[in-house]
Tab-separated table of C-alpha atoms and ligand atoms in Angstrom:
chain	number	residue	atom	x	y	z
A	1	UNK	CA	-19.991	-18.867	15.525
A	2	UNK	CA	-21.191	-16.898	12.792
A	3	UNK	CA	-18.540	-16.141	9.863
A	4	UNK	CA	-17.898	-13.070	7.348
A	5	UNK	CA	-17.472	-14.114	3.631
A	6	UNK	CA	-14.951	-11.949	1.884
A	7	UNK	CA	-16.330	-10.784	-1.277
A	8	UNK	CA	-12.721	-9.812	-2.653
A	9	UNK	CA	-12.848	-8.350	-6.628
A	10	UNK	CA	-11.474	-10.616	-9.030
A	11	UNK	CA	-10.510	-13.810	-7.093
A	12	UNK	CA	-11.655	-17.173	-7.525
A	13	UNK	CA	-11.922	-17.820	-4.532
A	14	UNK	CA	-13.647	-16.676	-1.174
A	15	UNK	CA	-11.868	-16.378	2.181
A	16	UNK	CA	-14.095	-16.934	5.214
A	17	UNK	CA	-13.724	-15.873	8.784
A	18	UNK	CA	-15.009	-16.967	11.973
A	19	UNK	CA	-16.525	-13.718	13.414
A	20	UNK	CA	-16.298	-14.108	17.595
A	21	UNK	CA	-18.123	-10.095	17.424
A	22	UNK	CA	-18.818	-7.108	14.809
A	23	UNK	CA	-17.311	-4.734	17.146
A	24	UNK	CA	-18.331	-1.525	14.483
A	25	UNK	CA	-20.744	-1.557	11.309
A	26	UNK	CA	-21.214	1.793	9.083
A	27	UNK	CA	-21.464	2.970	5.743
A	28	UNK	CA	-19.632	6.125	4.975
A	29	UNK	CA	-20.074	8.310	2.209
A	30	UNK	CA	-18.100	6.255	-0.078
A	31	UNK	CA	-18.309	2.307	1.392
A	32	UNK	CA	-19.058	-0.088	3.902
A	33	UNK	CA	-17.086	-0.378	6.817
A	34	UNK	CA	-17.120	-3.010	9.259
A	35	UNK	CA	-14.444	-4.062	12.448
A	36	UNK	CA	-14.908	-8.139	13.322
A	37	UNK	CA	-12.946	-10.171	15.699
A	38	UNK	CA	-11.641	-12.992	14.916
A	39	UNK	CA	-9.903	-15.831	16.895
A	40	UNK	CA	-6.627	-16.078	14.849
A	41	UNK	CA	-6.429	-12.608	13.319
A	42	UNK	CA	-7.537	-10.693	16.063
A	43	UNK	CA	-9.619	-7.278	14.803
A	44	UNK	CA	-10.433	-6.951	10.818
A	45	UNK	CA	-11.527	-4.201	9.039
A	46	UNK	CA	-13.176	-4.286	6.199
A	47	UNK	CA	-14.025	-2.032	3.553
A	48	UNK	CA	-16.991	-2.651	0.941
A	49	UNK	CA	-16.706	-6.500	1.726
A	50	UNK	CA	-12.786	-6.782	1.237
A	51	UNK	CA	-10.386	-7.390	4.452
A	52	UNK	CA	-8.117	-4.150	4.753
A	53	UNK	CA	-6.226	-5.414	7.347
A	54	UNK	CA	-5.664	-7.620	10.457
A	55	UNK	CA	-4.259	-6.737	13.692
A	56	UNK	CA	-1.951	-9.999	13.417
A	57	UNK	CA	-0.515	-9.891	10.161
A	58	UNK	CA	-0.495	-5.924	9.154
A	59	UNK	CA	2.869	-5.137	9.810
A	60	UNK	CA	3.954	-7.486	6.540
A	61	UNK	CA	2.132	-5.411	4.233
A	62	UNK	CA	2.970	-1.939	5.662
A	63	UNK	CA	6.296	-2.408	6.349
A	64	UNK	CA	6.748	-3.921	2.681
A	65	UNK	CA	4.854	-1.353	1.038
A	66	UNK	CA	7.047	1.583	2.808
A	67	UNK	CA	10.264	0.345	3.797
A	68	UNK	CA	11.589	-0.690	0.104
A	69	UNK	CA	10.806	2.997	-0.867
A	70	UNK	CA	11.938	4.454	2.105
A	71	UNK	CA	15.601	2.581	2.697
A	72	UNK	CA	16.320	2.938	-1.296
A	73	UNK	CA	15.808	6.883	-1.016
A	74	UNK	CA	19.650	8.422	0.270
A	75	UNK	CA	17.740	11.083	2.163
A	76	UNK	CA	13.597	11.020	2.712
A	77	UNK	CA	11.910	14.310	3.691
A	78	UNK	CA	8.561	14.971	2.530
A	79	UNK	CA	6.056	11.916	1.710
A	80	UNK	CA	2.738	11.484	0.327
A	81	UNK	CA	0.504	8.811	1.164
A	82	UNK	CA	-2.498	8.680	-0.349
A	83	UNK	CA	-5.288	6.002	1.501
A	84	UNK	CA	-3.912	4.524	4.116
A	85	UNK	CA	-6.715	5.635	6.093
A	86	UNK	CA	-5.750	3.080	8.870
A	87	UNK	CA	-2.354	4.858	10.075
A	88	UNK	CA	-0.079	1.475	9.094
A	89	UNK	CA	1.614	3.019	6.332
A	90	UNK	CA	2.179	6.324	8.511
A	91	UNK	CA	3.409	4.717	11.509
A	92	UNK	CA	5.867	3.035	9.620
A	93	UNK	CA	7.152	6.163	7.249
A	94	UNK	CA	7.553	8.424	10.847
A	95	UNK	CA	10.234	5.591	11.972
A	96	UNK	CA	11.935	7.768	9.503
A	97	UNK	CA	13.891	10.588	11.521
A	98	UNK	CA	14.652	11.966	8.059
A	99	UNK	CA	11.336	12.669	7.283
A	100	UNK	CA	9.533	16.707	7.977
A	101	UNK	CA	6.566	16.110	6.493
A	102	UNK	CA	3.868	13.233	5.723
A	103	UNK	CA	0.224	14.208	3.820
A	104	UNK	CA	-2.170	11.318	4.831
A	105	UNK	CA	-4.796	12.162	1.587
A	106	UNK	CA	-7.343	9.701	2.554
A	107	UNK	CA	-10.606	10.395	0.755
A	108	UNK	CA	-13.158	9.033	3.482
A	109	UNK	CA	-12.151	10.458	6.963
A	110	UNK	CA	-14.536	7.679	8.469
A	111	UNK	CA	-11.676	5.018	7.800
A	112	UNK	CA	-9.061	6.988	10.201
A	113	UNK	CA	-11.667	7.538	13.006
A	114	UNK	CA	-12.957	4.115	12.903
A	115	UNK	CA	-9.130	2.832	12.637
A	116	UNK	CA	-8.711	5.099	15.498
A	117	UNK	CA	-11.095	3.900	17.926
A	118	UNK	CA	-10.578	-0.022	17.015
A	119	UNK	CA	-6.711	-0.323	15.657
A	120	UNK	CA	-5.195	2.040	18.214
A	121	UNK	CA	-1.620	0.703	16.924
A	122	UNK	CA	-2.181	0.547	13.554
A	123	UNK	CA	-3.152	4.259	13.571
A	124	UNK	CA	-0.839	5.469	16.628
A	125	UNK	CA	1.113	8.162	14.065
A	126	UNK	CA	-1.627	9.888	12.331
A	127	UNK	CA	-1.750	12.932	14.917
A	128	UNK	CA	1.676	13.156	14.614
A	129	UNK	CA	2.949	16.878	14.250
A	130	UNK	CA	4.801	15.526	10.933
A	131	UNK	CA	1.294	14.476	9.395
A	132	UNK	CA	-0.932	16.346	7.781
A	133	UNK	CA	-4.242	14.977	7.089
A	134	UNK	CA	-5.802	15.688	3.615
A	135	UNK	CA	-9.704	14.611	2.850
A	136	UNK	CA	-9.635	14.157	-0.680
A	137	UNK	CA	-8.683	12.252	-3.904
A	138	UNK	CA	-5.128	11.930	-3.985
A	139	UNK	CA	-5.499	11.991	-7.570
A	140	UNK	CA	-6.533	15.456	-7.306
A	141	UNK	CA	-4.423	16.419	-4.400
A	142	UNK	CA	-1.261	15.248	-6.329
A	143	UNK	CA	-2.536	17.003	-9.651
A	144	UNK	CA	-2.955	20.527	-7.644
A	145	UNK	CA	1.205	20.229	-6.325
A	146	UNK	CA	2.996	22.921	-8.362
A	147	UNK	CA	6.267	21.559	-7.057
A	148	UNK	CA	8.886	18.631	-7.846
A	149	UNK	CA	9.653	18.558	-3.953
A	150	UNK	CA	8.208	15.194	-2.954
A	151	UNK	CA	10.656	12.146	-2.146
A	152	UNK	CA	8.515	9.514	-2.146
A	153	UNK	CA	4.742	9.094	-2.703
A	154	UNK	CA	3.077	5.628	-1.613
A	155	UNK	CA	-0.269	4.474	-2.692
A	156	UNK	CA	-1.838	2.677	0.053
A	157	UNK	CA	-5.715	2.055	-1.543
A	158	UNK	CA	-8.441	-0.406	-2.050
A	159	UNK	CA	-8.344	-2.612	-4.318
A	160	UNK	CA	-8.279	-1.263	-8.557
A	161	UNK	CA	-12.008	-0.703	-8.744
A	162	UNK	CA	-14.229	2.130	-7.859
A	163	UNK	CA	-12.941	5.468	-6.811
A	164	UNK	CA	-9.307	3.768	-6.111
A	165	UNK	CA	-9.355	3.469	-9.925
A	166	UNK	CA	-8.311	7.410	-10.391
A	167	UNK	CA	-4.850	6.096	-8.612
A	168	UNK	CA	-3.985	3.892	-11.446
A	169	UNK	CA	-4.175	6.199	-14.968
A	170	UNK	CA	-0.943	7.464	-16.928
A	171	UNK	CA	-2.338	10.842	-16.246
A	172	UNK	CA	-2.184	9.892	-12.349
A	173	UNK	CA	1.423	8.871	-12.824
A	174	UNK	CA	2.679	11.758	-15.002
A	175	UNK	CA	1.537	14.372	-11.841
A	176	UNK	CA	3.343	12.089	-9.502
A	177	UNK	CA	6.518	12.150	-11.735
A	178	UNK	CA	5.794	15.760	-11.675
A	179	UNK	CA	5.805	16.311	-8.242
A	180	UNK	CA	9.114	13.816	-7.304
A	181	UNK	CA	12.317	14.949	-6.676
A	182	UNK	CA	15.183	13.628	-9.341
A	183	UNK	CA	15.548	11.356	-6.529
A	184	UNK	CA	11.709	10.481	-5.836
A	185	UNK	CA	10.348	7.284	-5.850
A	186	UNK	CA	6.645	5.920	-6.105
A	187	UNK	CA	5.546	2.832	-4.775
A	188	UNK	CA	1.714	1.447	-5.183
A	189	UNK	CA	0.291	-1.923	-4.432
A	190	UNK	CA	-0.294	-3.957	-7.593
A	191	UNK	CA	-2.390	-6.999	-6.693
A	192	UNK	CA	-1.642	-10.846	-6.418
A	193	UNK	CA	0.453	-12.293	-8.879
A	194	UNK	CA	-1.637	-16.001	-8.448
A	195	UNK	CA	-5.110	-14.094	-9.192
A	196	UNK	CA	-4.949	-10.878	-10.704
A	197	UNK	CA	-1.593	-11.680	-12.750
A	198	UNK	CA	-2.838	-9.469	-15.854
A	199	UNK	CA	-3.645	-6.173	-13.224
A	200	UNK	CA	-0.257	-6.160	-12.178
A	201	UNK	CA	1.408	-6.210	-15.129
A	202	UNK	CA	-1.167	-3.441	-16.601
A	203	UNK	CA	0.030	-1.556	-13.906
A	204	UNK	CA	3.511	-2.180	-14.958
A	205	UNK	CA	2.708	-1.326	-18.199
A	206	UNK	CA	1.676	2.054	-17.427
A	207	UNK	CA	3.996	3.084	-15.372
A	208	UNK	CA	6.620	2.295	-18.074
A	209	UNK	CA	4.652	5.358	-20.262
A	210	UNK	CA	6.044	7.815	-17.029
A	211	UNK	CA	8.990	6.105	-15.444
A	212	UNK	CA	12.249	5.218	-16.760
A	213	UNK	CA	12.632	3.021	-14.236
A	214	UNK	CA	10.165	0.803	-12.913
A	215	UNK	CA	10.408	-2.407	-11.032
A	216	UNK	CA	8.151	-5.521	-9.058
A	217	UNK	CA	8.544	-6.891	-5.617
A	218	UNK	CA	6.093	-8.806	-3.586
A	219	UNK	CA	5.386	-9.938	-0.009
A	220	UNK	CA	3.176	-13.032	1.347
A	221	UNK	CA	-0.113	-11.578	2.510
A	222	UNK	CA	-1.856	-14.621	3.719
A	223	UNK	CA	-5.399	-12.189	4.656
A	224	UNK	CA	-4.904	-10.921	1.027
A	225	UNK	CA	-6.886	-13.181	-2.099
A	226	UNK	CA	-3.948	-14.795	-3.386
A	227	UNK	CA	-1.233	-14.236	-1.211
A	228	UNK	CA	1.847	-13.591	-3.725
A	229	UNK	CA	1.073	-9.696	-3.421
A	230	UNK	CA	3.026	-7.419	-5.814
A	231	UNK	CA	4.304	-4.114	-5.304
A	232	UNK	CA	5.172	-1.788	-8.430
A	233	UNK	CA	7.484	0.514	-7.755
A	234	UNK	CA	9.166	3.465	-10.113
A	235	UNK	CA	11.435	6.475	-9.931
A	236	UNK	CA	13.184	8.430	-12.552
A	237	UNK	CA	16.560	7.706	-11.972
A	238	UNK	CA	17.576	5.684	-8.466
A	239	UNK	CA	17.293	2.088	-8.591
A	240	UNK	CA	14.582	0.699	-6.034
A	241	UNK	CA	16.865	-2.014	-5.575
A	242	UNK	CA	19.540	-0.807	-4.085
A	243	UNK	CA	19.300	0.280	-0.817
A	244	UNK	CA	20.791	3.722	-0.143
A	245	UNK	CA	20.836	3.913	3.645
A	246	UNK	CA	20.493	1.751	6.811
A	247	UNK	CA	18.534	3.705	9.770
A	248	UNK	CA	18.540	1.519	12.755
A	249	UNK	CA	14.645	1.241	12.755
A	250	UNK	CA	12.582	-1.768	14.294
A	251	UNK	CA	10.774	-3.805	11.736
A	252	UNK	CA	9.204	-7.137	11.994
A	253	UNK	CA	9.305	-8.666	8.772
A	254	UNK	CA	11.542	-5.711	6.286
A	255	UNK	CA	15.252	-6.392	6.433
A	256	UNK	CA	18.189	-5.125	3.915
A	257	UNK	CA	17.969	-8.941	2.951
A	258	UNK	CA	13.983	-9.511	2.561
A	259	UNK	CA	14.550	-5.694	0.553
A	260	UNK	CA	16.879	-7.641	-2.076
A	261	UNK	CA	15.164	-10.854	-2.060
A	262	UNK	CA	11.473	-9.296	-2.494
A	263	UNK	CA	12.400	-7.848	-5.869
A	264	UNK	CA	11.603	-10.550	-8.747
A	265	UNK	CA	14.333	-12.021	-10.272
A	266	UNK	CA	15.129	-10.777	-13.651
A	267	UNK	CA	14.429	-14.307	-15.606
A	268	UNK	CA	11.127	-14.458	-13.765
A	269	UNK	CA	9.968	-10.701	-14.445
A	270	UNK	CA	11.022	-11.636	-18.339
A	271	UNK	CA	8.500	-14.619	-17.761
A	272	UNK	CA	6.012	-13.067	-16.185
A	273	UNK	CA	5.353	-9.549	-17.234
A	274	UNK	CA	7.045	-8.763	-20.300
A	275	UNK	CA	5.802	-12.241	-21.835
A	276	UNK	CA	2.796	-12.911	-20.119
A	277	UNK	CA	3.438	-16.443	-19.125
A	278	UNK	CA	0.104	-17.922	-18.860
A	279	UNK	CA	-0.849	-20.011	-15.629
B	1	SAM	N1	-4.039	-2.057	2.892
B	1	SAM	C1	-5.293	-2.026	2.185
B	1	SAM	C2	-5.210	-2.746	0.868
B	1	SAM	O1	-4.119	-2.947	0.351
B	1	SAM	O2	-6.273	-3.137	0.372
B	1	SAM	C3	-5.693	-0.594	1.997
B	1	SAM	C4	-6.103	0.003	3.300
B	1	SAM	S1	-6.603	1.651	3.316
B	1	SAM	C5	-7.875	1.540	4.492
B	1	SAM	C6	-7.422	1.899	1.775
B	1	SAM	C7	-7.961	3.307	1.726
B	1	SAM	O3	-7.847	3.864	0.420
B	1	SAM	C8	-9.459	3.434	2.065
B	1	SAM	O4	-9.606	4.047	3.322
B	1	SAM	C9	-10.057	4.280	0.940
B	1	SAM	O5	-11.002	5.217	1.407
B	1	SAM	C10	-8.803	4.932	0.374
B	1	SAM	N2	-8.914	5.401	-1.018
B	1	SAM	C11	-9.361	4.712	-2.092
B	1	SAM	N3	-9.314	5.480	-3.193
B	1	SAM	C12	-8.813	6.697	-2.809
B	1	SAM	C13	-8.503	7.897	-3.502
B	1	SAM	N4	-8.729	8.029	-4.831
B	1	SAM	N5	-7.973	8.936	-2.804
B	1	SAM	C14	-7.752	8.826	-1.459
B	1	SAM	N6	-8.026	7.691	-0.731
B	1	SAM	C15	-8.544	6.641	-1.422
């Protein structure tokens, strides 16, 4: 059986999978993309190299990188996703009956047909009447909103490199800020805390220079390079910790207990990202 080699950025070490058929293989205007199947994770896709997702272990990182957001908000409405080309992080924002309104700005448009055609369940929500579908930076898409009228906004990229990198600037931040509610909250993935420890707390960092409040939590990704995966999350004045409301939604993984135990405990953060503990 022939394998795929994950070139992931940063990490010292490479993940391989056994490859039982390359069910899709393009190149879009902006990357590679590529849908395998594999025996234990079922269909991959793959972006530039780098494993997006997996049909058997998705629902961990899009229900942890919406649901935090989304329960510790008293009253959701309008959302911004920017990536999330494959649908997951829709899907799991429309189990919101709050929520109006959800822009999908995903730059490459390939990434939600392709997600379409081979993750049928992963992308059932983006022709949603809520969603509206946005080809274009969300940098510049976020920058262009005159109004503070947005309750949450959730960064659902690839990795920190390349055109993600716009994402991840003070100036990004400050038109986010700009364009939450006093209630809004902001929520991006951050990296692995076992191999890109110093990325996560630069994004941290930077966010402090916009937020008042800003906060980590992470989830186990086992199909992401070193696993401990962070989450950095901010808002101007509600705490991301403290859940605000308790929809009956169905979740596999997200719970009001995995909410309050995913956040890193104060002595830890101390550790870790305000001194730098070296490991
Ligand atoms: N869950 C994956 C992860 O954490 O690595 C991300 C999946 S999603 C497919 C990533 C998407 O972000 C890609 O489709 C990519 O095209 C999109 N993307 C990257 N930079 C972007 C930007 N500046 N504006 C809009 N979409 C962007």
């Amino acid at each position: 059986m022939i394998k795929f080699t994950e070139k992931a950025p940063y990490a010292p070490v490479e993940y391989s999978y056994d490859v039982e058929e390359i069910l899709y293989k393009g190149k879009s205007k902006f990357q590679d993309i590529m849908v395998i199947r594999n025996p234990h994770f079922g269909r991959m896709l793959i972006l530039d190299d780098v494993v997006q997702l997996t049909e058997r272990d998705e629902f961990f990182y899009h229900e942890m990188l919406t649901h935090v957001v989304m329960h510790a908000h008293p009253d959701p409405r309008k959302v911004i996703v920017i990536g999330g080309g494959d649908g997951g992080v829709v899907r799991e924002v429309l189990k919101h009956k709050t929520v109006e309104k959800v822009y999908l700005v995903e730059i490459d448009e390939d990434v939600i047909n392709v997600s379409k055609r081979f993750f049928p369940n992963v992308a059932s929500d983006v022709d949603n009447l809520r969603v509206e579908i946005k080809i274009m930076d969300g940098a510049e898409f976020v920058k262009k909103r005159k109004l503070s009228d947005v309750d949450a906004v959730i960064i659902d990229s690839t990795d920190i490199i390349g055109f993600a990198r716009s994402l991840f600037t003070v100036d990004f931040f400050t038109s986010v800020k700009n364009c939450l509610t006093d209630e809004g909250m902001f929520v991006t993935h951050s990296e692995s805390l076992h191999f890109h420890k110093d990325m996560a707390i630069e994004v941290q960092e930077i966010l402090k220079k916009v937020f008042p409040l800003v906060d980590l939590y992470t989830a186990p990704i086992a199909t992401y390079p070193g696993n401990w995966w962070t989450f950095s999350v901010a808002s101007k004045k509600l705490s991301p910790r403290e859940i605000k409301r308790k929809p009956k939604i169905q979740t596999k993984y997200y719970s009001d207990e995995i909410h309050q135990q995913s956040f890193m405990p104060k002595g830890l953060y101390e550790k870790l990202i305000l001194r730098k503990l070296q490991w």
